[in-house]
PDB file of C-alpha atoms in Angstrom:
ATOM      1  CA  VAL A   1      10.818  26.868   8.717  1.00 65.00           C
ATOM      2  CA  SER A   2      12.937  29.162   6.562  1.00 73.00           C
ATOM      3  CA  HIS A   3      16.045  27.256   7.733  1.00 75.00           C
ATOM      4  CA  LEU A   4      14.584  24.099   6.165  1.00 76.00           C
ATOM      5  CA  LYS A   5      14.650  25.512   2.619  1.00 80.00           C
ATOM      6  CA  ALA A   6      17.948  23.690   2.057  1.00 80.00           C
ATOM      7  CA  PHE A   7      16.072  20.416   2.574  1.00 79.00           C
ATOM      8  CA  ASP A   8      13.322  21.112   0.018  1.00 85.00           C
ATOM      9  CA  ALA A   9      14.762  18.509  -2.365  1.00 85.00           C
ATOM     10  CA  TYR A  10      14.191  15.883   0.351  1.00 88.00           C
ATOM     11  CA  ARG A  11      10.656  16.913   1.263  1.00 88.00           C
ATOM     12  CA  VAL A  12       8.106  14.127   0.924  1.00 90.00           C
ATOM     13  CA  GLU A  13       4.333  14.028   1.142  1.00 85.00           C
ATOM     14  CA  SER A  14       3.409  13.322   4.751  1.00 78.00           C
ATOM     15  CA  GLY A  15      -0.273  12.733   4.071  1.00 80.00           C
ATOM     16  CA  ARG A  16      -1.221  15.300   6.719  1.00 82.00           C
ATOM     17  CA  GLU A  17      -1.751  19.043   6.472  1.00 85.00           C
ATOM     18  CA  ASP A  18      -0.156  19.683   9.856  1.00 87.00           C
ATOM     19  CA  THR A  19       3.046  17.717   9.206  1.00 89.00           C
ATOM     20  CA  THR A  20       6.104  18.477   7.113  1.00 90.00           C
ATOM     21  CA  ALA A  21       8.353  15.499   6.320  1.00 92.00           C
ATOM     22  CA  TYR A  22      11.834  15.096   4.900  1.00 93.00           C
ATOM     23  CA  VAL A  23      13.676  11.874   4.074  1.00 93.00           C
ATOM     24  CA  THR A  24      17.369  11.892   3.229  1.00 91.00           C
ATOM     25  CA  PRO A  25      19.395   8.874   2.139  1.00 90.00           C
ATOM     26  CA  ALA A  26      22.633   8.059   3.934  1.00 88.00           C
ATOM     27  CA  PRO A  27      24.519   6.118   1.238  1.00 82.00           C
ATOM     28  CA  ASP A  28      27.542   5.505   3.475  1.00 83.00           C
ATOM     29  CA  THR A  29      25.394   3.420   5.845  1.00 87.00           C
ATOM     30  CA  ASP A  30      22.633   2.302   3.456  1.00 88.00           C
ATOM     31  CA  THR A  31      20.022   3.882   5.742  1.00 92.00           C
ATOM     32  CA  LYS A  32      17.536   6.718   5.499  1.00 93.00           C
ATOM     33  CA  ASN A  33      17.006   9.589   7.893  1.00 93.00           C
ATOM     34  CA  GLY A  34      13.558  11.080   8.362  1.00 93.00           C
ATOM     35  CA  LEU A  35      12.628  14.385   9.927  1.00 93.00           C
ATOM     36  CA  PHE A  36       8.970  15.002  10.744  1.00 93.00           C
ATOM     37  CA  LEU A  37       7.694  18.372  11.977  1.00 93.00           C
ATOM     38  CA  LYS A  38       4.168  18.672  13.353  1.00 93.00           C
ATOM     39  CA  PHE A  39       2.459  22.038  13.652  1.00 92.00           C
ATOM     40  CA  SER A  40      -0.671  23.207  15.436  1.00 88.00           C
ATOM     41  CA  GLU A  41      -2.006  26.720  14.922  1.00 84.00           C
ATOM     42  CA  ASP A  42       1.266  27.656  13.171  1.00 81.00           C
ATOM     43  CA  LYS A  43       3.383  26.572  16.153  1.00 90.00           C
ATOM     44  CA  LEU A  44       5.899  23.756  16.042  1.00 91.00           C
ATOM     45  CA  MET A  45       4.580  21.119  18.447  1.00 94.00           C
ATOM     46  CA  GLU A  46       6.608  18.016  17.670  1.00 95.00           C
ATOM     47  CA  ILE A  47       9.911  17.089  16.064  1.00 95.00           C
ATOM     48  CA  ALA A  48      10.609  13.447  15.265  1.00 96.00           C
ATOM     49  CA  SER A  49      13.864  12.165  13.840  1.00 95.00           C
ATOM     50  CA  THR A  50      13.948   8.616  12.516  1.00 95.00           C
ATOM     51  CA  LYS A  51      16.866   6.505  11.328  1.00 95.00           C
ATOM     52  CA  ILE A  52      15.533   3.736   9.079  1.00 93.00           C
ATOM     53  CA  GLY A  53      17.066   0.513   7.789  1.00 94.00           C
ATOM     54  CA  MET A  54      19.936  -0.049  10.216  1.00 96.00           C
ATOM     55  CA  SER A  55      21.754  -3.357  10.579  1.00 95.00           C
ATOM     56  CA  LYS A  56      21.593  -4.941  14.051  1.00 95.00           C
ATOM     57  CA  PRO A  57      25.125  -3.797  15.053  1.00 96.00           C
ATOM     58  CA  MET A  58      24.382  -0.258  13.842  1.00 96.00           C
ATOM     59  CA  TYR A  59      21.044  -0.280  15.699  1.00 96.00           C
ATOM     60  CA  ASP A  60      22.710  -1.455  18.926  1.00 97.00           C
ATOM     61  CA  SER A  61      25.394   1.224  18.641  1.00 96.00           C
ATOM     62  CA  TYR A  62      22.906   3.983  17.810  1.00 95.00           C
ATOM     63  CA  MET A  63      20.556   3.044  20.670  1.00 97.00           C
ATOM     64  CA  SER A  64      23.516   2.877  23.041  1.00 97.00           C
ATOM     65  CA  ARG A  65      24.584   6.404  22.073  1.00 96.00           C
ATOM     66  CA  LEU A  66      21.051   7.763  22.484  1.00 96.00           C
ATOM     67  CA  LEU A  67      20.618   6.120  25.883  1.00 96.00           C
ATOM     68  CA  SER A  68      24.014   7.437  26.970  1.00 96.00           C
ATOM     69  CA  THR A  69      22.825  10.914  26.013  1.00 96.00           C
ATOM     70  CA  ALA A  70      19.620  10.300  27.991  1.00 96.00           C
ATOM     71  CA  GLN A  71      21.746   9.422  31.027  1.00 96.00           C
ATOM     72  CA  GLN A  72      23.430  12.814  30.677  1.00 96.00           C
ATOM     73  CA  TRP A  73      19.992  14.456  30.515  1.00 95.00           C
ATOM     74  CA  LYS A  74      19.023  12.673  33.734  1.00 95.00           C
ATOM     75  CA  LEU A  75      22.120  14.014  35.466  1.00 96.00           C
ATOM     76  CA  GLN A  76      21.000  17.473  34.368  1.00 95.00           C
ATOM     77  CA  GLY A  77      17.553  16.981  35.913  1.00 94.00           C
ATOM     78  CA  ILE A  78      15.338  15.514  33.209  1.00 96.00           C
ATOM     79  CA  GLU A  79      12.604  13.316  34.676  1.00 96.00           C
ATOM     80  CA  THR A  80      12.181   9.686  33.664  1.00 96.00           C
ATOM     81  CA  ILE A  81       8.532   8.861  32.965  1.00 95.00           C
ATOM     82  CA  TYR A  82       8.888   5.361  31.550  1.00 96.00           C
ATOM     83  CA  GLU A  83      11.697   2.999  30.567  1.00 96.00           C
ATOM     84  CA  ASP A  84      11.144  -0.374  28.963  1.00 96.00           C
ATOM     85  CA  GLN A  85      14.398  -1.923  27.793  1.00 94.00           C
ATOM     86  CA  ARG A  86      12.643  -5.081  26.583  1.00 95.00           C
ATOM     87  CA  HIS A  87      10.499  -3.101  24.126  1.00 95.00           C
ATOM     88  CA  ALA A  88      13.112  -0.369  23.535  1.00 97.00           C
ATOM     89  CA  TYR A  89      10.863   2.494  24.593  1.00 97.00           C
ATOM     90  CA  TYR A  90      11.928   5.362  26.846  1.00 97.00           C
ATOM     91  CA  LEU A  91       9.999   8.494  27.816  1.00 97.00           C
ATOM     92  CA  PHE A  92      11.388  11.538  29.617  1.00 97.00           C
ATOM     93  CA  LYS A  93      10.235  15.088  30.303  1.00 95.00           C
ATOM     94  CA  ASP A  94      11.717  18.407  31.210  1.00 94.00           C
ATOM     95  CA  ASN A  95      10.098  21.793  31.772  1.00 91.00           C
ATOM     96  CA  ARG A  96       9.411  22.288  28.024  1.00 92.00           C
ATOM     97  CA  SER A  97       8.926  18.922  26.362  1.00 95.00           C
ATOM     98  CA  TYR A  98       8.499  15.206  26.482  1.00 96.00           C
ATOM     99  CA  ILE A  99      11.274  13.238  24.818  1.00 96.00           C
ATOM    100  CA  SER A 100      10.746   9.690  23.645  1.00 97.00           C
ATOM    101  CA  ILE A 101      13.258   7.222  22.264  1.00 98.00           C
ATOM    102  CA  SER A 102      11.967   4.087  20.601  1.00 97.00           C
ATOM    103  CA  GLY A 103      13.552   1.333  18.586  1.00 97.00           C
ATOM    104  CA  SER A 104      12.162  -1.661  16.740  1.00 96.00           C
ATOM    105  CA  ALA A 105      12.720  -4.171  14.005  1.00 94.00           C
ATOM    106  CA  ALA A 106      11.606  -2.852  10.626  1.00 91.00           C
ATOM    107  CA  SER A 107       8.397  -4.280   9.250  1.00 88.00           C
ATOM    108  CA  GLY A 108       8.794  -7.019   6.688  1.00 83.00           C
ATOM    109  CA  GLY A 109      11.241  -9.106   8.664  1.00 78.00           C
ATOM    110  CA  ASN A 110      14.243  -8.006   6.588  1.00 88.00           C
ATOM    111  CA  GLY A 111      16.641  -7.921   9.559  1.00 91.00           C
ATOM    112  CA  LYS A 112      16.749  -4.109   9.574  1.00 95.00           C
ATOM    113  CA  PHE A 113      15.958  -1.808  12.490  1.00 96.00           C
ATOM    114  CA  ASN A 114      14.567   1.701  13.020  1.00 96.00           C
ATOM    115  CA  VAL A 115      15.003   4.227  15.821  1.00 97.00           C
ATOM    116  CA  THR A 116      12.934   7.344  16.461  1.00 97.00           C
ATOM    117  CA  ILE A 117      13.572  10.170  18.878  1.00 97.00           C
ATOM    118  CA  THR A 118      10.690  12.595  19.358  1.00 97.00           C
ATOM    119  CA  PHE A 119      10.499  15.949  21.124  1.00 96.00           C
ATOM    120  CA  THR A 120       6.903  16.987  21.889  1.00 95.00           C
ATOM    121  CA  GLU A 121       5.799  20.261  23.450  1.00 95.00           C
ATOM    122  CA  ARG A 122       4.429  19.428  26.936  1.00 91.00           C
ATOM    123  CA  GLN A 123       0.940  20.912  26.641  1.00 90.00           C
ATOM    124  CA  TYR A 124       0.460  19.351  23.203  1.00 90.00           C
ATOM    125  CA  PHE A 125       1.584  15.959  24.557  1.00 90.00           C
ATOM    126  CA  ASP A 126      -0.743  16.256  27.555  1.00 88.00           C
ATOM    127  CA  ARG A 127      -3.699  17.029  25.243  1.00 86.00           C
ATOM    128  CA  LYS A 128      -2.740  14.183  22.900  1.00 82.00           C
ATOM    129  CA  TYR A 129      -2.260  11.602  25.698  1.00 80.00           C
ATOM    130  CA  PRO A 130      -4.457  12.607  28.633  1.00 78.00           C
ATOM    131  CA  PRO A 131      -3.953  10.580  31.844  1.00 72.00           C
TER     132      PRO A 131
END
């Protein structure tokens, strides 16, 4: 948490006691980047990074890069839990965490798109989403 002091100017109210949120503008691409940290009992349980307001070409390129990275993870032994290209949702796990990648059109029908990649501690994920 001490490493995040440099981001204090970008901290926003998350609406939850257990979550710290930061939103930074990216003027060169007219997007925003969000970082959301969720804690439980003073332990970091989840990190979510969101890129908001992308054009369709930027979205396609960004998703392609993330999925290419996921292919590298698979070669290194990460397990695929779920892949749904139609709905742009992918879920993987390794020995420490679940990793999800999701993309969607932004609400409001403005032609913009968002992508979120989330790393969730395995036991926390299993408690949150029991089988």
